[in-house]
PDB file of C-alpha atoms in Angstrom:
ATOM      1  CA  UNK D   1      82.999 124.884  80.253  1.00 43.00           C
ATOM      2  CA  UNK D   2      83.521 121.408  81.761  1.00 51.00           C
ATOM      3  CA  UNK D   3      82.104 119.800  84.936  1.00 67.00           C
ATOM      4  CA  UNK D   4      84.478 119.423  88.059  1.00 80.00           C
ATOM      5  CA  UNK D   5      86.149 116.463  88.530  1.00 81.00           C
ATOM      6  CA  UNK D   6      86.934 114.428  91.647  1.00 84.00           C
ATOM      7  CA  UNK D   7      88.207 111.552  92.975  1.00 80.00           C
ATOM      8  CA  UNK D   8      87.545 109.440  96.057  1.00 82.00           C
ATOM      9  CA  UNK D   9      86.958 111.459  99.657  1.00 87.00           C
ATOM     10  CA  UNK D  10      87.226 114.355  97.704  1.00 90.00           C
ATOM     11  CA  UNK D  11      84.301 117.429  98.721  1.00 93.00           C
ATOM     12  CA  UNK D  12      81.700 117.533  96.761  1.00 92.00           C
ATOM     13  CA  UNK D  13      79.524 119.728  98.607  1.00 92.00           C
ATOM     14  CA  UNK D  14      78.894 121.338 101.947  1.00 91.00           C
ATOM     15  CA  UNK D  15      75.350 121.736 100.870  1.00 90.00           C
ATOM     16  CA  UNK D  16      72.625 119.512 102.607  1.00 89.00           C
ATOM     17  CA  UNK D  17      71.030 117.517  99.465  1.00 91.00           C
ATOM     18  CA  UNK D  18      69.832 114.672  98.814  1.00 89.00           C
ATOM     19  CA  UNK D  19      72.160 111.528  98.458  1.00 89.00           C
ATOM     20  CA  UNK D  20      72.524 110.575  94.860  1.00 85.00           C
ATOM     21  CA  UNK D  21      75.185 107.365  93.491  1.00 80.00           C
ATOM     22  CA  UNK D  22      78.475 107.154  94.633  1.00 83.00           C
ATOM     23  CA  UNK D  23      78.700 109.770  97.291  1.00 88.00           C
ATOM     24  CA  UNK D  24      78.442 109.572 100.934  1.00 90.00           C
ATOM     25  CA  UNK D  25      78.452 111.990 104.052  1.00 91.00           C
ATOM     26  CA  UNK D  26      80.773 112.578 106.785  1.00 90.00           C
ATOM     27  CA  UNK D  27      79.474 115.205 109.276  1.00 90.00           C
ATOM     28  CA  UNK D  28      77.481 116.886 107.496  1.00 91.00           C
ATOM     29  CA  UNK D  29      79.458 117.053 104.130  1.00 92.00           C
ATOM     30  CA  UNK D  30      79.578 115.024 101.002  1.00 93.00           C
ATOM     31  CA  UNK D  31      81.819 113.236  99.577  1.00 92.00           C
ATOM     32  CA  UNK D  32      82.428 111.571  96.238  1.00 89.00           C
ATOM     33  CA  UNK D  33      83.214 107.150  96.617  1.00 83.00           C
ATOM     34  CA  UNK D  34      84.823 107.398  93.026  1.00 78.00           C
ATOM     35  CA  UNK D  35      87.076 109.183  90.295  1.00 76.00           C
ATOM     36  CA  UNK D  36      84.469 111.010  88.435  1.00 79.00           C
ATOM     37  CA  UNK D  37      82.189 114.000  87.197  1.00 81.00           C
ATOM     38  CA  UNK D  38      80.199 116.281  89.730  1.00 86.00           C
ATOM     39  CA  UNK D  39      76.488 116.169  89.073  1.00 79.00           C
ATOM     40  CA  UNK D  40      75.428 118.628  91.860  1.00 71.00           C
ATOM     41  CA  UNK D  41      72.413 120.538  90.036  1.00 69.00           C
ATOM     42  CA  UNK D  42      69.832 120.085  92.007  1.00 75.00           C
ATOM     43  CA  UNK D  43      67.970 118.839  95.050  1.00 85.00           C
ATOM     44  CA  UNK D  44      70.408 115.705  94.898  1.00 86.00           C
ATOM     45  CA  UNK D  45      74.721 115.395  94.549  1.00 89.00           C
ATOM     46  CA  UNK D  46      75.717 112.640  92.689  1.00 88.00           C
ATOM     47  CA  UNK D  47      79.338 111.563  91.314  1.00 85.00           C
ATOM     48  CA  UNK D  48      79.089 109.817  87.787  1.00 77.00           C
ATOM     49  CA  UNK D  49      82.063 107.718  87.424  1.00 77.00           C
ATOM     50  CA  UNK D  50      84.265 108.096  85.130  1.00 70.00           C
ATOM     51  CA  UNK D  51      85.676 104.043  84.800  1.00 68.00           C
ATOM     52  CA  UNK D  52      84.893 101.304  86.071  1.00 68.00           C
ATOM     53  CA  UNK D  53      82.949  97.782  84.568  1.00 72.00           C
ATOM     54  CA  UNK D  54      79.440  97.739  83.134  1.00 84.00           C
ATOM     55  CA  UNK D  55      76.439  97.108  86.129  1.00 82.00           C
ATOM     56  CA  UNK D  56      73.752  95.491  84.371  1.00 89.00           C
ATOM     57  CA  UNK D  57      70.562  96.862  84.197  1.00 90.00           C
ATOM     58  CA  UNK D  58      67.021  95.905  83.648  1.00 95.00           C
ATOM     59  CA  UNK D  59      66.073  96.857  79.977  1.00 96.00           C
ATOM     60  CA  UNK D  60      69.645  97.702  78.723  1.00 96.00           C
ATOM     61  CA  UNK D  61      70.265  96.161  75.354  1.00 97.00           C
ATOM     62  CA  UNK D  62      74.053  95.142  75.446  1.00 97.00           C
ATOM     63  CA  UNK D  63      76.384  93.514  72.963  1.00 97.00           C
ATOM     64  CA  UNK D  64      78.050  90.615  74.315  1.00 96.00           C
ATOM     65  CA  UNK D  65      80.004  87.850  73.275  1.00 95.00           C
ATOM     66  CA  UNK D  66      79.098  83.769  73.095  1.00 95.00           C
ATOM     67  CA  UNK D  67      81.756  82.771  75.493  1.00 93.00           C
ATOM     68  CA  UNK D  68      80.735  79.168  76.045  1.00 92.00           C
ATOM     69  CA  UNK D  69      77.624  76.436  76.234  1.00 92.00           C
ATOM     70  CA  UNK D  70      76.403  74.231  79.131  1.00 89.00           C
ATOM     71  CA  UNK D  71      73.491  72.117  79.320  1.00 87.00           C
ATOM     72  CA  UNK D  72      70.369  74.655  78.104  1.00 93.00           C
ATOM     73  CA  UNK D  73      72.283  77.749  77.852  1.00 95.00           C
ATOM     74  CA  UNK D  74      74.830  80.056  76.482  1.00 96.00           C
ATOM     75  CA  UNK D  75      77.307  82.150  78.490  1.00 95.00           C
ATOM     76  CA  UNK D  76      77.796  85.527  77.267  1.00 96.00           C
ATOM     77  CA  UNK D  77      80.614  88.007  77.677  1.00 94.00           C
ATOM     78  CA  UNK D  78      78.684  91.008  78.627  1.00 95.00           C
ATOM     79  CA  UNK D  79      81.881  93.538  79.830  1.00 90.00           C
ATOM     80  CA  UNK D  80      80.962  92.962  83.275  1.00 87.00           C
ATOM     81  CA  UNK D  81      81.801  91.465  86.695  1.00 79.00           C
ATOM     82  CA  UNK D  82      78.719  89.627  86.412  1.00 81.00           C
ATOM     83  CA  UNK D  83      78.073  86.405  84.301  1.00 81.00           C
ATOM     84  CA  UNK D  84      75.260  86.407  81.759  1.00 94.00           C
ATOM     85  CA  UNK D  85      73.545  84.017  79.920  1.00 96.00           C
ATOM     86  CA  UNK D  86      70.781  83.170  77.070  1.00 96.00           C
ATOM     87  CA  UNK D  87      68.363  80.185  77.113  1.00 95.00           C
ATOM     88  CA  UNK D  88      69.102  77.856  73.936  1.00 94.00           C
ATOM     89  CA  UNK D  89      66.010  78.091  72.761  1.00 92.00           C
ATOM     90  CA  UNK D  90      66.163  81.788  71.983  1.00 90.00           C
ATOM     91  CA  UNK D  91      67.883  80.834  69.427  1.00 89.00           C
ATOM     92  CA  UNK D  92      67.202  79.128  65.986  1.00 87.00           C
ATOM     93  CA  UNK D  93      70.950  78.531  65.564  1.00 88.00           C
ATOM     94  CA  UNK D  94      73.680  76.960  67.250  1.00 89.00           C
ATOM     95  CA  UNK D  95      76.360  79.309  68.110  1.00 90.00           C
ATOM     96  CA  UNK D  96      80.012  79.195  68.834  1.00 91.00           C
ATOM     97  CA  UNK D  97      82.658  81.035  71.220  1.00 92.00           C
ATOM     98  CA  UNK D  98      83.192  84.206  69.297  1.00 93.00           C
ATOM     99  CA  UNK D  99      79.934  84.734  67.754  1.00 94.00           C
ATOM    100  CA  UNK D 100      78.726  88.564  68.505  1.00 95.00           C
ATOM    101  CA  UNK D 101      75.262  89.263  69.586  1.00 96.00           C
ATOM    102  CA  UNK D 102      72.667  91.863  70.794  1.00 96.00           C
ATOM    103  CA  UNK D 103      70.422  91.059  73.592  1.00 97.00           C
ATOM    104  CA  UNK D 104      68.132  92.419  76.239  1.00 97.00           C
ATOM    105  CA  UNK D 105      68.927  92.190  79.717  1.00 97.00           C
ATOM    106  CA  UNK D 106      65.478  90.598  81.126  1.00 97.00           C
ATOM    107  CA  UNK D 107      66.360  89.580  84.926  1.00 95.00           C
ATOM    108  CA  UNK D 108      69.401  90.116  86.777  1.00 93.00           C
ATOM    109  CA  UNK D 109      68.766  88.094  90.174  1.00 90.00           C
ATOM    110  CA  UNK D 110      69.999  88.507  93.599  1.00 84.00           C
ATOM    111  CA  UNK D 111      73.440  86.894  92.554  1.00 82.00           C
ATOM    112  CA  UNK D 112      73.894  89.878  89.824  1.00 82.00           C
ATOM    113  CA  UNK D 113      73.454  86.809  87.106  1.00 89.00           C
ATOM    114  CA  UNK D 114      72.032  87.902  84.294  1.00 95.00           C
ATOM    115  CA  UNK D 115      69.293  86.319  82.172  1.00 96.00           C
ATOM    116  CA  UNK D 116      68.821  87.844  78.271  1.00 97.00           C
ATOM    117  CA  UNK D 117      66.429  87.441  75.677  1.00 96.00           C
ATOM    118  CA  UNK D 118      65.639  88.803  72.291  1.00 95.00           C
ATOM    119  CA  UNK D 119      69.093  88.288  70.524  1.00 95.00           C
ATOM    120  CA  UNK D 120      70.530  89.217  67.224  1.00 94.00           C
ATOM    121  CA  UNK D 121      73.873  87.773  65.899  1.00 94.00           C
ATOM    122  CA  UNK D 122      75.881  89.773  63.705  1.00 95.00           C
ATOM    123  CA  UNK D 123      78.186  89.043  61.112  1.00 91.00           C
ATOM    124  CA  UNK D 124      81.598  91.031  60.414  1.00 91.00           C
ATOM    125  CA  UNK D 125      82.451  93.763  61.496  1.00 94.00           C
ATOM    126  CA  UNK D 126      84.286  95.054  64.870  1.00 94.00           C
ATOM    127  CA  UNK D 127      84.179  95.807  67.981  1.00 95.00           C
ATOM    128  CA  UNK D 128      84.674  99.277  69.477  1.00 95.00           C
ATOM    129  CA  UNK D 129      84.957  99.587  73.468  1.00 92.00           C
ATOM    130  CA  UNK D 130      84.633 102.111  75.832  1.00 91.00           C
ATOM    131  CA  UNK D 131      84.089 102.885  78.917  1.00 87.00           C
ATOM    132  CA  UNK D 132      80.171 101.744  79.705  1.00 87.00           C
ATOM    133  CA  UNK D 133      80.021 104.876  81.806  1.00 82.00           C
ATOM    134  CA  UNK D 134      80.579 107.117  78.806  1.00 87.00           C
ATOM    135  CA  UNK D 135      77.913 105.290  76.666  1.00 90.00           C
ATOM    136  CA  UNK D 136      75.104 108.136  76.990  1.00 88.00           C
ATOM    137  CA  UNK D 137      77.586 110.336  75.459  1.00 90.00           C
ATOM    138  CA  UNK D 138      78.282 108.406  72.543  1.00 94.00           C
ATOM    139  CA  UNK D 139      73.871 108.650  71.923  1.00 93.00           C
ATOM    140  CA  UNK D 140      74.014 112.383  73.281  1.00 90.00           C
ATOM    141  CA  UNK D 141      70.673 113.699  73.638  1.00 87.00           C
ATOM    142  CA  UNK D 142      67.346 112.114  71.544  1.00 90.00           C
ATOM    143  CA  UNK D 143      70.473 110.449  69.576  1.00 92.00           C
ATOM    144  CA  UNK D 144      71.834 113.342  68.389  1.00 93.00           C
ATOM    145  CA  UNK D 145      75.559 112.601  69.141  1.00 95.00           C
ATOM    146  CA  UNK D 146      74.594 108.627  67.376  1.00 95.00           C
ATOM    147  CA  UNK D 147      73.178 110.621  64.163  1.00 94.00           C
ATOM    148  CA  UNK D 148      76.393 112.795  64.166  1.00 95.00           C
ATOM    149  CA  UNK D 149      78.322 109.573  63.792  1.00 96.00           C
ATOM    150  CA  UNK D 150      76.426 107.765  61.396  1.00 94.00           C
ATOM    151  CA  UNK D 151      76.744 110.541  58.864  1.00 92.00           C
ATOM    152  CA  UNK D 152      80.137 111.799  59.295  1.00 93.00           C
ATOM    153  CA  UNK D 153      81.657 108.348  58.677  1.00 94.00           C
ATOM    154  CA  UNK D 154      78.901 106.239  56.706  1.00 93.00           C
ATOM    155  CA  UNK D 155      79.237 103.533  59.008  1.00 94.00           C
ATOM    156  CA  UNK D 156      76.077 101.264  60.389  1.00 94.00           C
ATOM    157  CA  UNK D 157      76.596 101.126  64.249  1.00 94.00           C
ATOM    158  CA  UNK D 158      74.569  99.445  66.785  1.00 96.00           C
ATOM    159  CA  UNK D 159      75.451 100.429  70.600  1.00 97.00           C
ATOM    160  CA  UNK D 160      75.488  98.582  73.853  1.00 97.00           C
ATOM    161  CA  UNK D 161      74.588  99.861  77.295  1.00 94.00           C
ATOM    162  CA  UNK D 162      77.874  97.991  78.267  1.00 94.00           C
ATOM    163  CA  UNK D 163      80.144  99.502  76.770  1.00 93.00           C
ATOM    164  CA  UNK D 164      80.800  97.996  73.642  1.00 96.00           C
ATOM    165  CA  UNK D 165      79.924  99.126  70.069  1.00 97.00           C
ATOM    166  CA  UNK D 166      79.296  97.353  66.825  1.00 97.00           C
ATOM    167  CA  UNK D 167      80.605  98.668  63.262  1.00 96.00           C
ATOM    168  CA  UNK D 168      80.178  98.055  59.669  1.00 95.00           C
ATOM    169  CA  UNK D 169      80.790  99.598  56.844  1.00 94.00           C
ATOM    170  CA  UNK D 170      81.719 103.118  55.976  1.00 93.00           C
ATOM    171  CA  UNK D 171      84.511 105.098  57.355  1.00 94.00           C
ATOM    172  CA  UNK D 172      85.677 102.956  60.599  1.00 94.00           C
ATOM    173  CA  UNK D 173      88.814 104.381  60.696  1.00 94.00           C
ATOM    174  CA  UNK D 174      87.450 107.998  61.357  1.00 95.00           C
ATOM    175  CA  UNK D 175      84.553 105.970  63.740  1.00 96.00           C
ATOM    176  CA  UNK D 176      86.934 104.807  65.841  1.00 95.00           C
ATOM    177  CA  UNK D 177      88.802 108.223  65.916  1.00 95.00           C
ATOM    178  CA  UNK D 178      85.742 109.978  66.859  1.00 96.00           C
ATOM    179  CA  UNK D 179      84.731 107.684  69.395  1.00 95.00           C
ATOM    180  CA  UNK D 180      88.244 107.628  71.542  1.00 94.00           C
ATOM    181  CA  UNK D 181      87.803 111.431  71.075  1.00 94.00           C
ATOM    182  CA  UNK D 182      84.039 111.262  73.002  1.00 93.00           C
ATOM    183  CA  UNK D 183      85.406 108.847  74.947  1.00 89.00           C
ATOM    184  CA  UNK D 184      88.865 111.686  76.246  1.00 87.00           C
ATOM    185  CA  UNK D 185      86.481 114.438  76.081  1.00 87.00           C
ATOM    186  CA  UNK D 186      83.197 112.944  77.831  1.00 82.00           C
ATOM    187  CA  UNK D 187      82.873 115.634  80.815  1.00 74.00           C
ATOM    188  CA  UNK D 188      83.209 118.637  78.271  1.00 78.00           C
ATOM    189  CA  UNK D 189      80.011 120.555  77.256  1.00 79.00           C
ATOM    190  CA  UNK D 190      78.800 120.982  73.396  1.00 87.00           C
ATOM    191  CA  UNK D 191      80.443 117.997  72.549  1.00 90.00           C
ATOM    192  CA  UNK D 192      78.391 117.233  69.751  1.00 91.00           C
ATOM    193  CA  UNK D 193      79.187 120.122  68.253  1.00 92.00           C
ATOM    194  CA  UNK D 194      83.012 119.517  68.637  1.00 93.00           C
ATOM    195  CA  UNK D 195      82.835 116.220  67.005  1.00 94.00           C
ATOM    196  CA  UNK D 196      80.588 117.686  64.171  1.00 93.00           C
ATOM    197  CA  UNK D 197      83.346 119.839  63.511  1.00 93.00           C
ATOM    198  CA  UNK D 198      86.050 117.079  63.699  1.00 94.00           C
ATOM    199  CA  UNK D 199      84.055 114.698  61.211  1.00 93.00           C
ATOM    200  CA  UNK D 200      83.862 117.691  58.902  1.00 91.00           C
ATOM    201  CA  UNK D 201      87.440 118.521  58.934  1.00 90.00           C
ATOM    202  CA  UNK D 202      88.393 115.135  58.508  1.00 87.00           C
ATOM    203  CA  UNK D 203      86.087 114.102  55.864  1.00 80.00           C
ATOM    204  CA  UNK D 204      84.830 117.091  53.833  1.00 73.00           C
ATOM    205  CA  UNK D 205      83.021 114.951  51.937  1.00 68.00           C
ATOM    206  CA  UNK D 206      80.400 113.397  54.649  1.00 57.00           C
ATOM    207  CA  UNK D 207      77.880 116.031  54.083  1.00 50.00           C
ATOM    208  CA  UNK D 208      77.608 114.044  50.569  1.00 45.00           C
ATOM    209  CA  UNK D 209      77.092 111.321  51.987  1.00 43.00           C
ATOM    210  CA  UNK D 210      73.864 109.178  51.770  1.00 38.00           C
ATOM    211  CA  UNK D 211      72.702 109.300  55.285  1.00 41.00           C
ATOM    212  CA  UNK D 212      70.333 106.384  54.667  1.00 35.00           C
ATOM    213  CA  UNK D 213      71.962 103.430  56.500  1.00 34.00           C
ATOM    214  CA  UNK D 214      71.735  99.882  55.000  1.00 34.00           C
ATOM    215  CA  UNK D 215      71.042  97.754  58.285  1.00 36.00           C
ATOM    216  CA  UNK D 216      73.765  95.281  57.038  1.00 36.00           C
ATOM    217  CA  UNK D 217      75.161  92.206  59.150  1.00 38.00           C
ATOM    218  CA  UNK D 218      72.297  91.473  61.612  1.00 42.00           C
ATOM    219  CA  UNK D 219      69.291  88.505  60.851  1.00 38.00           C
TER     220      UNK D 219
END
């Protein structure tokens, strides 16, 4: 069973409800303002999107990238339309274009700039993207789909609100597998379930595994 999919000024419903994101009415009927999933379920109708660039929010940890330096601050690649940046003195070291970090979006002002705080650089590893929209579904529900991950491949993963994910260690290969498969199958139910099944048919051996995962790569 999947949800129904639309795209822009298609119907989403004649019903009279409460306007949710990316919709809007035209006599009396809504429509959806974007290519993605139906979310129609109760007193609201809402359209989740399916693409589109990472809108930051208020709270979201992200993982961005140290892009360049002016006077007191970093800029930071955050996967959005919107420029970010960290205060210098965040930061014990001093860091150069490239350098990976996490960090907490603290203020994102009328402009859409965004301020963070609380960063953690990490060392190795890759980067896995996706599309920021699809990120709850790589966490699933109280982290079950994370946990699914983490044991099937062995891998220590940290994931961004923006779309991006950090890897180390373990399986990546199969990671990265298993994430474009979330990322083709993200408006199907009991996903978790399929990619438990996946993992385990690819790597018989991950219920072996020890599920204890070394926090490797971040100070």
């Amino acid at each position: 069973m999947s949800k129904r999919i639309v795209v822009p000024g298609e119907l989403v419903t004649e019903e009279r409800k409460k306007l949710g994101s990316h919709v809007f009415v035209r006599e009396g009927r809504i429509y959806s303002e974007c290519m993605g999933l139906v979310n129609d379920e109760s007193d609201f109708a809402s359209v989740v999107p399916l693409e589109g660039k990472y809108m930051p929010q208020v709270g979201d940890v992200v993982i961005g990238i140290i892009c360049g330096e002016k006077f007191s601050v970093y800029e930071v690649d955050i996967n959005s339309f919107y420029s970010a940046m960290i205060m210098k003195r965040e930061l014990r070291e001093v860091l150069k274009p490239g350098t990976v970090i996490s960090a907490k979006i603290i203020k994102v002002n009328e402009l859409n700039e965004v301020e963070l705080v609380q960063p953690r650089m990490f060392f190795g590893g890759d980067i896995i993207s996706i599309s920021a929209v699809k990120i709850p579904r790589v966490i699933g529900r109280e982290g079950s789909m994370l946990n699914t991950l983490k044991d099937g491949t062995g891998t220590n993963l940290i994931v961004g609100k923006n779309g991006r994910i950090w890897v180390k260690g373990g399986n990546t290969d199969l990671l990265k597998k298993a994430i474009s498969k979330i990322s083709r199958e993200a408006h199907l139910d009991n996903l978790t379930n399929s990619i438990t099944e996946f993992l385990e048919k690819e790597n018989p051996n991950a219920q072996r595994m020890n599920k204890t995962i070394a926090q490797e790569g971040e100070e």
